[in-house]
CSV table of C-alpha atoms (C1' of nucleotides) in Angstrom, one decimal:
chain,number,residue,atom,x,y,z
N,914,MET,CA,84.6,120.5,57.8
N,915,PRO,CA,82.0,118.7,55.6
N,916,ALA,CA,78.9,117.3,57.2
N,917,LYS,CA,78.9,113.5,57.5
N,918,ARG,CA,76.6,112.3,54.8
N,919,SER,CA,76.8,108.7,55.8
N,920,TYR,CA,78.4,107.4,59.0
N,921,HIS,CA,82.1,106.9,58.9
N,922,HIS,CA,83.5,108.7,55.9
N,923,GLY,CA,87.2,109.1,56.4
N,924,GLU,CA,87.4,107.3,59.7
N,925,LEU,CA,86.1,103.9,58.9
N,926,ARG,CA,89.5,102.3,58.9
N,927,ALA,CA,90.3,103.2,62.4
N,928,ALA,CA,86.7,102.5,63.4
N,929,LEU,CA,87.0,99.0,62.0
N,930,ILE,CA,90.1,98.3,64.1
N,931,GLN,CA,88.4,99.6,67.2
N,932,ALA,CA,85.3,97.6,66.5
N,933,SER,CA,87.4,94.5,65.9
N,934,PHE,CA,88.8,94.9,69.4
N,935,ASP,CA,85.3,95.3,70.9
N,936,LEU,CA,84.2,92.2,69.1
N,937,LEU,CA,87.2,90.2,70.2
N,938,ALA,CA,86.7,91.3,73.8
N,939,GLU,CA,83.1,90.2,73.8
N,940,SER,CA,83.2,87.1,71.6
N,941,GLY,CA,86.7,86.0,71.1
N,942,LEU,CA,88.6,85.1,68.0
N,943,GLN,CA,86.4,82.1,67.4
N,944,ARG,CA,83.4,84.3,66.5
N,945,PHE,CA,85.4,87.1,64.9
N,946,SER,CA,84.3,87.9,61.4
N,947,VAL,CA,84.6,90.9,59.0
N,948,ALA,CA,80.8,90.8,58.6
N,949,ALA,CA,80.2,91.1,62.3
N,950,VAL,CA,82.6,94.0,62.6
N,951,ALA,CA,80.8,95.8,59.8
N,952,ARG,CA,77.4,95.1,61.4
N,953,ARG,CA,78.7,96.6,64.6
N,954,LEU,CA,79.4,99.9,62.9
N,955,ALA,CA,76.2,99.8,60.9
N,956,VAL,CA,78.0,99.8,57.6
N,957,SER,CA,77.6,97.3,54.8
N,958,THR,CA,79.5,94.1,54.8
N,959,ALA,CA,81.3,95.4,51.7
N,960,ALA,CA,82.6,98.6,53.3
N,961,PRO,CA,85.5,97.0,55.2
N,962,TYR,CA,87.0,95.7,51.9
N,963,ARG,CA,87.6,99.4,50.8
N,964,HIS,CA,90.1,99.6,53.6
N,965,PHE,CA,91.5,96.1,54.0
N,966,PRO,CA,91.9,93.7,51.1
N,967,ASP,CA,90.8,90.7,53.2
N,968,ARG,CA,90.1,89.4,56.6
N,969,ALA,CA,93.8,88.7,57.3
N,970,HIS,CA,94.8,92.3,56.7
N,971,LEU,CA,92.2,93.6,59.1
N,972,LEU,CA,93.3,91.1,61.7
N,973,GLY,CA,96.9,92.0,60.9
N,974,ALA,CA,96.1,95.6,61.7
N,975,VAL,CA,94.5,94.5,65.0
N,976,SER,CA,97.6,92.5,65.7
N,977,THR,CA,99.9,95.5,65.1
N,978,THR,CA,97.8,97.7,67.4
N,979,ALA,CA,97.6,95.0,70.0
N,980,ALA,CA,101.4,94.4,70.0
N,981,HIS,CA,101.9,98.1,70.5
N,982,ASP,CA,99.4,98.5,73.2
N,983,LEU,CA,100.3,95.4,75.0
N,984,ARG,CA,104.0,96.5,75.0
N,985,ALA,CA,102.9,99.8,76.5
N,986,ALA,CA,100.8,98.1,79.2
N,987,ILE,CA,103.7,95.8,80.1
N,988,ALA,CA,106.1,98.7,80.2
N,989,GLU,CA,103.8,100.7,82.4
N,990,ALA,CA,103.2,97.7,84.8
N,991,ALA,CA,107.0,97.1,85.0
N,992,GLY,CA,107.5,100.7,85.8
N,993,ALA,CA,104.9,100.6,88.6
N,994,ALA,CA,106.5,97.5,90.0
N,995,GLY,CA,109.6,99.4,91.1
N,996,GLU,CA,113.2,98.5,90.9
N,997,ASN,CA,113.4,94.8,91.6
N,998,PRO,CA,113.9,93.0,88.3
N,999,ALA,CA,112.1,89.9,89.3
N,1000,GLU,CA,109.1,91.9,90.5
N,1001,ARG,CA,109.1,93.9,87.2
N,1002,LEU,CA,109.0,90.7,85.2
N,1003,ALA,CA,106.3,89.2,87.4
N,1004,ALA,CA,104.2,92.3,86.7
N,1005,VAL,CA,104.1,91.3,83.1
N,1006,ALA,CA,101.9,88.4,83.8
N,1007,GLY,CA,99.3,90.7,85.5
N,1008,ALA,CA,99.5,93.2,82.7
N,1009,TYR,CA,98.9,90.4,80.2
N,1010,VAL,CA,95.9,89.1,82.0
N,1011,ARG,CA,94.3,92.6,82.3
N,1012,TYR,CA,95.1,93.5,78.7
N,1013,VAL,CA,93.8,90.3,77.2
N,1014,THR,CA,90.7,90.3,79.4
N,1015,ARG,CA,89.9,93.9,78.4
N,1016,THR,CA,90.7,93.5,74.6
N,1017,GLY,CA,90.5,89.9,73.7
N,1018,ALA,CA,93.8,90.3,71.8
N,1019,GLY,CA,96.5,88.2,73.4
N,1020,PHE,CA,99.3,86.2,71.8
N,1021,HIS,CA,96.8,83.9,70.1
N,1022,VAL,CA,95.6,87.0,68.1
N,1023,ILE,CA,98.9,88.9,67.9
N,1024,PHE,CA,100.7,85.7,66.6
N,1025,ALA,CA,97.7,84.0,65.1
N,1026,ALA,CA,98.7,81.2,62.6
N,1027,GLU,CA,96.4,82.8,60.0
N,1028,LEU,CA,98.7,85.8,60.0
N,1029,TYR,CA,101.8,83.8,59.4
N,1030,GLN,CA,102.1,84.5,55.7
N,1031,LEU,CA,101.1,88.1,56.0
N,1032,HIS,CA,103.9,90.5,55.1
N,1033,ASP,CA,103.3,93.7,57.1
N,1034,GLU,CA,106.3,95.7,58.1
N,1035,ALA,CA,104.4,97.7,60.7
N,1036,ARG,CA,103.3,94.5,62.4
N,1037,ARG,CA,106.7,93.0,62.2
N,1038,GLU,CA,108.1,96.1,64.0
N,1039,GLN,CA,105.5,96.1,66.7
N,1040,THR,CA,105.7,92.4,67.5
N,1041,SER,CA,109.5,92.6,67.4
N,1042,ALA,CA,109.5,95.6,69.9
N,1043,LEU,CA,107.1,93.7,72.1
N,1044,MET,CA,109.4,90.6,72.2
N,1045,THR,CA,112.4,92.8,72.8
N,1046,THR,CA,110.8,94.5,75.8
N,1047,LEU,CA,109.9,91.1,77.2
N,1048,ILE,CA,113.4,89.7,76.7
N,1049,ASP,CA,114.9,92.8,78.2
N,1050,LEU,CA,112.8,92.4,81.3
N,1051,ALA,CA,113.7,88.7,81.5
N,1052,THR,CA,117.4,89.3,81.0
N,1053,ALA,CA,117.4,91.8,83.8
N,1054,ALA,CA,115.6,89.3,86.1
N,1055,GLY,CA,117.2,86.1,84.8
N,1056,ARG,CA,120.1,84.2,86.2
N,1057,ALA,CA,121.7,83.6,82.8
N,1058,TYR,CA,121.2,85.2,79.4
N,1059,ARG,CA,120.2,82.0,77.6
N,1060,GLU,CA,117.4,81.6,80.2
N,1061,ALA,CA,115.7,84.8,79.1
N,1062,VAL,CA,113.6,83.2,76.4
N,1063,PRO,CA,112.2,80.3,78.5
N,1064,LEU,CA,111.7,82.8,81.3
N,1065,VAL,CA,109.6,85.0,79.0
N,1066,GLU,CA,107.7,81.9,77.8
N,1067,ALA,CA,107.0,80.8,81.4
N,1068,THR,CA,105.7,84.3,82.4
N,1069,ILE,CA,103.5,84.6,79.3
N,1070,ALA,CA,102.3,81.0,79.7
N,1071,ILE,CA,101.1,81.9,83.2
N,1072,GLY,CA,99.3,85.0,82.1
N,1073,HIS,CA,97.9,83.3,79.1
N,1074,GLY,CA,96.6,80.4,81.1
N,1075,TYR,CA,94.8,82.5,83.6
N,1076,ALA,CA,93.4,84.8,80.9
N,1077,SER,CA,92.2,82.0,78.7
N,1078,LEU,CA,90.5,80.1,81.5
N,1079,TYR,CA,88.9,83.4,82.7
N,1080,ALA,CA,87.6,84.1,79.2
N,1081,ASP,CA,86.2,80.6,79.0
N,1082,GLY,CA,84.3,81.1,82.2
N,1083,PHE,CA,86.2,78.7,84.3
N,1084,PHE,CA,86.5,81.2,87.2
N,1085,ALA,CA,82.8,82.0,87.0
N,1086,ARG,CA,82.5,81.6,90.8
N,1087,LYS,CA,81.0,84.9,91.4
N,1088,ASP,CA,84.0,86.3,93.3
N,1089,ALA,CA,86.6,86.4,90.6
N,1090,THR,CA,87.3,89.9,89.4
N,1091,VAL,CA,89.9,90.5,86.7
N,1092,ASP,CA,92.2,92.2,89.1
N,1093,GLU,CA,92.0,89.2,91.4
N,1094,ILE,CA,92.9,86.9,88.6
N,1095,ALA,CA,95.7,89.2,87.5
N,1096,ASN,CA,97.1,89.3,91.0
N,1097,ARG,CA,97.1,85.5,91.1
N,1098,ALA,CA,99.0,85.4,87.9
N,1099,VAL,CA,101.5,87.9,89.3
N,1100,ASP,CA,101.9,85.8,92.4
N,1101,ALA,CA,102.5,82.7,90.4
N,1102,ALA,CA,104.9,84.4,88.1
N,1103,ARG,CA,106.8,85.9,91.0
N,1104,THR,CA,107.2,82.6,92.7
N,1105,LEU,CA,108.4,81.0,89.5
N,1106,ILE,CA,110.9,83.7,88.7
N,1107,SER,CA,112.4,83.7,92.2
N,1108,ASP,CA,113.3,80.1,91.9
N,1109,TRP,CA,114.4,80.2,88.2
N,1110,PRO,CA,116.0,78.2,86.6
N,1111,ARG,CA,115.9,75.5,89.2
N,1112,PRO,CA,112.5,75.1,90.9
N,1113,GLY,CA,112.3,74.0,94.5
N,1114,ALA,CA,113.2,70.4,94.8
N,1115,PRO,CA,110.5,67.9,95.5
N,1116,ALA,CA,111.6,67.8,99.1
N,1117,GLY,CA,114.0,69.4,101.5
N,1118,ARG,CA,115.1,72.5,99.7
N,1119,ARG,CA,112.8,74.8,101.5
N,1120,PRO,CA,111.5,75.1,105.0
N,1121,ALA,CA,108.0,73.6,105.5
L,306,MET,CA,78.7,38.5,62.5
L,307,PRO,CA,77.3,40.2,59.4
L,308,ALA,CA,79.6,41.5,56.7
L,309,LYS,CA,80.0,45.2,56.7
L,310,ARG,CA,78.0,46.3,53.7
L,311,SER,CA,79.1,49.9,53.9
L,312,TYR,CA,81.8,51.3,56.1
L,313,HIS,CA,80.9,51.8,59.7
L,314,HIS,CA,77.6,50.1,60.4
L,315,GLY,CA,77.2,49.7,64.1
L,316,GLU,CA,80.4,51.4,65.1
L,317,LEU,CA,79.9,54.9,63.7
L,318,ARG,CA,79.1,56.5,66.9
L,319,ALA,CA,82.4,55.5,68.5
L,320,ALA,CA,84.3,56.3,65.3
L,321,LEU,CA,82.8,59.8,65.2
L,322,ILE,CA,84.0,60.5,68.7
L,323,GLN,CA,87.5,59.2,67.9
L,324,ALA,CA,87.6,61.2,64.6
L,325,SER,CA,86.5,64.2,66.5
L,326,PHE,CA,89.5,63.8,68.8
L,327,ASP,CA,91.8,63.4,65.8
L,328,LEU,CA,90.4,66.6,64.2
L,329,LEU,CA,90.7,68.5,67.4
L,330,ALA,CA,94.3,67.4,67.8
L,331,GLU,CA,95.2,68.5,64.3
L,332,SER,CA,93.1,71.7,63.8
L,333,GLY,CA,91.7,72.7,67.2
L,334,LEU,CA,88.3,73.7,68.3
L,335,GLN,CA,88.3,76.7,65.9
L,336,ARG,CA,88.0,74.5,62.9
L,337,PHE,CA,86.0,71.6,64.4
L,338,SER,CA,82.9,70.8,62.4
L,339,VAL,CA,80.5,67.9,62.1
L,340,ALA,CA,81.0,67.9,58.4
L,341,ALA,CA,84.8,67.7,58.7
L,342,VAL,CA,84.4,64.7,61.1
L,343,ALA,CA,82.2,63.0,58.7
L,344,ARG,CA,84.5,63.6,55.8
L,345,ARG,CA,87.4,62.1,57.8
L,346,LEU,CA,85.4,58.9,58.1
L,347,ALA,CA,84.3,59.0,54.5
L,348,VAL,CA,80.7,59.0,55.4
L,349,SER,CA,78.0,61.5,54.3
L,350,THR,CA,77.6,64.7,56.3
L,351,ALA,CA,74.1,63.4,57.3
L,352,ALA,CA,75.4,60.2,58.9
L,353,PRO,CA,76.5,61.8,62.2
L,354,TYR,CA,73.0,63.0,62.8
L,355,ARG,CA,71.7,59.5,63.1
L,356,HIS,CA,73.9,59.2,66.2
L,357,PHE,CA,73.9,62.7,67.6
L,358,PRO,CA,71.0,65.1,67.4
L,359,ASP,CA,73.3,68.1,66.8
L,360,ARG,CA,76.8,69.4,67.0
L,361,ALA,CA,76.6,70.1,70.7
L,362,HIS,CA,75.7,66.5,71.5
L,363,LEU,CA,78.7,65.2,69.6
L,364,LEU,CA,81.0,67.7,71.3
L,365,GLY,CA,79.4,66.7,74.5
L,366,ALA,CA,80.3,63.1,74.0
L,367,VAL,CA,83.9,64.2,73.2
L,368,SER,CA,83.8,66.3,76.4
L,369,THR,CA,82.7,63.3,78.4
L,370,THR,CA,85.4,61.0,77.1
L,371,ALA,CA,88.0,63.8,77.5
L,372,ALA,CA,87.1,64.4,81.1
L,373,HIS,CA,87.4,60.7,81.8
L,374,ASP,CA,90.7,60.2,80.0
L,375,LEU,CA,92.2,63.4,81.3
L,376,ARG,CA,91.3,62.3,84.8
L,377,ALA,CA,93.0,58.9,84.2
L,378,ALA,CA,96.1,60.6,82.8
L,379,ILE,CA,96.3,62.9,85.8
L,380,ALA,CA,95.8,60.0,88.2
L,381,GLU,CA,98.5,58.0,86.5
L,382,ALA,CA,100.9,61.0,86.5
L,383,ALA,CA,100.3,61.6,90.2
L,384,GLY,CA,100.9,58.0,90.9
L,385,ALA,CA,104.2,58.0,89.0
L,386,ALA,CA,105.2,61.2,90.9
L,387,GLY,CA,105.6,59.3,94.2
L,388,GLU,CA,104.4,60.1,97.7
L,389,ASN,CA,105.1,63.8,98.0
L,390,PRO,CA,101.7,65.6,97.8
L,391,ALA,CA,103.2,68.8,96.2
L,392,GLU,CA,105.0,66.7,93.6
L,393,ARG,CA,101.9,64.8,92.8
L,394,LEU,CA,99.9,68.0,92.2
L,395,ALA,CA,102.8,69.5,90.1
L,396,ALA,CA,102.6,66.4,87.9
L,397,VAL,CA,99.1,67.4,87.0
L,398,ALA,CA,100.4,70.3,85.0
L,399,GLY,CA,102.6,68.0,82.9
L,400,ALA,CA,99.9,65.5,82.4
L,401,TYR,CA,97.6,68.3,81.2
L,402,VAL,CA,100.1,69.6,78.7
L,403,ARG,CA,100.7,66.1,77.3
L,404,TYR,CA,97.0,65.2,77.1
L,405,VAL,CA,95.9,68.4,75.5
L,406,THR,CA,98.8,68.4,73.0
L,407,ARG,CA,98.0,64.8,72.1
L,408,THR,CA,94.2,65.2,71.9
L,409,GLY,CA,93.4,68.9,71.5
L,410,ALA,CA,90.7,68.4,74.2
L,411,GLY,CA,91.6,70.6,77.2
L,412,PHE,CA,89.4,72.5,79.5
L,413,HIS,CA,88.3,74.8,76.7
L,414,VAL,CA,86.7,71.8,75.1
L,415,ILE,CA,85.6,69.9,78.2
L,416,PHE,CA,84.0,73.0,79.7
L,417,ALA,CA,83.2,74.8,76.4
L,418,ALA,CA,80.6,77.5,76.7
L,419,GLU,CA,78.6,76.0,73.9
L,420,LEU,CA,78.0,72.9,76.1
L,421,TYR,CA,76.8,74.9,79.0
L,422,GLN,CA,73.1,74.3,78.4
L,423,LEU,CA,73.6,70.6,77.5
L,424,HIS,CA,72.0,68.3,79.9
L,425,ASP,CA,74.1,65.1,79.9
L,426,GLU,CA,74.3,63.0,83.0
L,427,ALA,CA,77.4,61.0,81.9
L,428,ARG,CA,79.2,64.2,81.1
L,429,ARG,CA,78.3,65.7,84.4
L,430,GLU,CA,79.6,62.7,86.2
L,431,GLN,CA,82.9,62.7,84.4
L,432,THR,CA,83.6,66.4,84.7
L,433,SER,CA,82.6,66.1,88.4
L,434,ALA,CA,85.0,63.2,88.9
L,435,LEU,CA,87.7,65.1,87.2
L,436,MET,CA,87.3,68.1,89.4
L,437,THR,CA,87.1,65.9,92.5
L,438,THR,CA,90.4,64.2,91.6
L,439,LEU,CA,92.0,67.6,91.2
L,440,ILE,CA,90.6,69.0,94.4
L,441,ASP,CA,91.8,65.9,96.3
L,442,LEU,CA,95.3,66.3,95.0
L,443,ALA,CA,95.3,70.0,95.9
L,444,THR,CA,93.9,69.4,99.3
L,445,ALA,CA,96.6,66.9,100.0
L,446,ALA,CA,99.2,69.4,98.8
L,447,GLY,CA,97.6,72.6,100.1
L,448,ARG,CA,98.2,74.5,103.2
L,449,ALA,CA,94.5,75.0,103.9
L,450,TYR,CA,91.3,73.5,102.6
L,451,ARG,CA,89.9,76.7,101.2
L,452,GLU,CA,93.1,77.1,99.2
L,453,ALA,CA,92.4,73.9,97.2
L,454,VAL,CA,90.3,75.5,94.5
L,455,PRO,CA,92.7,78.4,93.7
L,456,LEU,CA,95.5,75.9,93.9
L,457,VAL,CA,93.9,73.7,91.3
L,458,GLU,CA,93.2,76.8,89.2
L,459,ALA,CA,96.8,77.9,89.3
L,460,THR,CA,98.0,74.4,88.4
L,461,ILE,CA,95.6,74.1,85.4
L,462,ALA,CA,96.3,77.7,84.3
L,463,ILE,CA,100.0,76.8,84.0
L,464,GLY,CA,99.3,73.7,82.1
L,465,HIS,CA,96.7,75.4,79.9
L,466,GLY,CA,99.0,78.3,79.2
L,467,TYR,CA,101.9,76.2,78.1
L,468,ALA,CA,99.6,73.9,76.1
L,469,SER,CA,97.8,76.8,74.4
L,470,LEU,CA,100.9,78.6,73.4
L,471,TYR,CA,102.4,75.4,72.2
L,472,ALA,CA,99.4,74.6,70.0
L,473,ASP,CA,99.5,78.2,68.6
L,474,GLY,CA,103.1,77.6,67.5
L,475,PHE,CA,104.6,80.0,69.9
L,476,PHE,CA,107.4,77.5,70.9
L,477,ALA,CA,108.1,76.7,67.3
L,478,ARG,CA,111.9,77.2,68.0
L,479,LYS,CA,112.9,73.9,66.6
L,480,ASP,CA,114.0,72.4,70.0
L,481,ALA,CA,110.7,72.4,71.8
L,482,THR,CA,109.3,68.9,72.2
L,483,VAL,CA,106.1,68.2,74.0
L,484,ASP,CA,107.9,66.5,76.8
L,485,GLU,CA,110.1,69.5,77.3
L,486,ILE,CA,107.2,71.8,77.4
L,487,ALA,CA,105.4,69.5,79.8
L,488,ASN,CA,108.5,69.4,82.0
L,489,ARG,CA,108.6,73.2,82.1
L,490,ALA,CA,105.0,73.3,83.2
L,491,VAL,CA,105.7,70.8,86.0
L,492,ASP,CA,108.7,72.9,87.1
L,493,ALA,CA,106.6,76.0,87.1
L,494,ALA,CA,103.8,74.3,89.0
L,495,ARG,CA,106.1,72.7,91.5
L,496,THR,CA,107.7,76.1,92.3
L,497,LEU,CA,104.3,77.7,92.7
L,498,ILE,CA,102.9,75.0,94.9
L,499,SER,CA,105.9,74.9,97.2
L,500,ASP,CA,105.4,78.6,98.0
L,501,TRP,CA,101.6,78.5,98.2
L,502,PRO,CA,99.6,80.4,99.3
L,503,ARG,CA,102.1,83.2,99.9
L,504,PRO,CA,104.5,83.5,97.1
L,505,GLY,CA,108.1,84.6,97.8
L,506,ALA,CA,108.1,88.3,98.8
L,507,PRO,CA,109.7,90.7,96.3
L,508,ALA,CA,112.8,90.7,98.4
L,509,GLY,CA,114.3,89.1,101.5
L,510,ARG,CA,112.2,86.1,102.1
L,511,ARG,CA,114.5,83.6,100.3
L,512,PRO,CA,118.2,83.3,99.9
L,513,ALA,CA,119.5,84.7,96.7
K,315,DG,C1',72.0,53.0,59.4
K,316,DT,C1',73.6,55.2,55.7
K,317,DC,C1',72.8,57.5,51.3
K,318,DT,C1',71.6,61.6,48.1
K,319,DA,C1',69.6,65.8,47.8
K,320,DT,C1',68.2,69.9,49.6
K,321,DA,C1',67.0,74.1,52.5
K,322,DT,C1',69.0,77.6,55.3
K,323,DC,C1',72.4,80.3,57.1
K,324,DG,C1',76.7,83.0,57.8
K,325,DA,C1',80.9,84.5,56.0
K,326,DG,C1',84.4,86.0,52.5
K,327,DA,C1',84.7,88.5,48.6
K,328,DT,C1',83.6,91.2,44.1
K,329,DA,C1',80.9,94.3,40.6
K,330,DG,C1',78.8,98.2,39.6
K,331,DA,C1',75.5,102.1,41.1
K,332,DC,C1',75.6,106.4,43.5
I,1405,DG,C1',83.9,105.8,50.1
I,1406,DT,C1',79.9,103.5,50.9
I,1407,DC,C1',75.9,101.2,49.1
I,1408,DT,C1',73.0,97.2,47.1
I,1409,DA,C1',73.3,93.0,44.9
I,1410,DT,C1',75.3,88.9,44.0
I,1411,DC,C1',78.5,84.8,43.8
I,1412,DT,C1',80.8,81.1,46.2
I,1413,DC,C1',81.7,78.3,49.8
I,1414,DG,C1',81.3,75.5,54.0
I,1415,DA,C1',78.5,74.3,57.8
I,1416,DT,C1',74.1,72.8,60.3
I,1417,DA,C1',70.3,70.2,59.8
I,1418,DT,C1',66.3,67.7,57.6
I,1419,DA,C1',63.5,64.6,54.1
I,1420,DG,C1',63.1,60.7,51.9
I,1421,DA,C1',65.2,56.8,49.1
I,1422,DC,C1',67.5,52.3,49.7
DNA sequence: GTCTATATCGAGATAGAC
DNA sequence: GTCTATCTCGATATAGAC
């Protein structure tokens, strides 16, 4: 095992992806830059381009990892939620909030418009697997098969909404922890799912 | 009334704010820049700085207008929703989706972190009025006063989640119109509000 | 009140040394 | 495989002419 002559020889690719996550978690996609990632690892701004041809490919690798890890987080949360299909789907919203808050890599990164023309088979597989997992959870919880997609959208929308507002500091009232926010997202998703696809009527359908 | 010798004499300030909205609606906060706003009006990149000392002050003016207009849109939607307090609050989620999709100026712009240290009394007034309107709607619909804030947060989170995913192209399946997305947000909010603050239990609390 | 011109900066990306 | 050096570009912001 040769002594490391400079910092990252041989591991820089993986280190760049990890540092990208750290940067996203701290500063968001807005401030993401290849140069900032390089700085964070104390390598030159040219070094990343030995491993990724351009910014989009680095972000694409982040997207691939994020899709994989988010799917794992979702599967784990569904498993922990027990047998009830609605409860399992509701748990997705909480897992989403926790994952995005921890990593900064939500759907806005995984499916970022700037990656649209990127051809990356590994990424396609991971994003596809992520969506399949979500659709499966929704199908199990849904009232009809064709409702699975909008049900997934609704669940993710709730998670994404809470996570985004949290990241933007909207819940800055001192008390709000990530887990609290995640629980609120789960509560909202659970309520929504239980009434899907016809939400409670404006009046009369439920006891006061 | 003097003839306009060059383009915007005397009206550039208002035109800059309007063009900022247009740019936000088309490209989002990510790509917002003072230079792009100037280009859009076919004035020099220096011209905006005669009216706003820096980028933050221009965005602050946009924030002020957005807070005012969003409040008006919300109030109108609540009015159109009738007398039922829960229905009036649910309508907020739909108004939010429509407003943000049309203008690009949601809470992430109105309460942008980069405006945090901006001291602007007009903006403070408008954001304050916006929040007051929201809290009032939630108080009327809420089960307890202290639930008003989290109830507003939940309603906005739903609207913000749908609006963000829509802006990011996640609903790009050809069918999704803005009004459809807004209606789904209202449905989700209505369901949530009707069960607030205790969402339907995982099992047994509601009829299948 | 707007222009042209310019200074500074950060970021993407490449060439060539080591 | 990483470095230094450099090019280009777009954005913020200022100075001074008109």
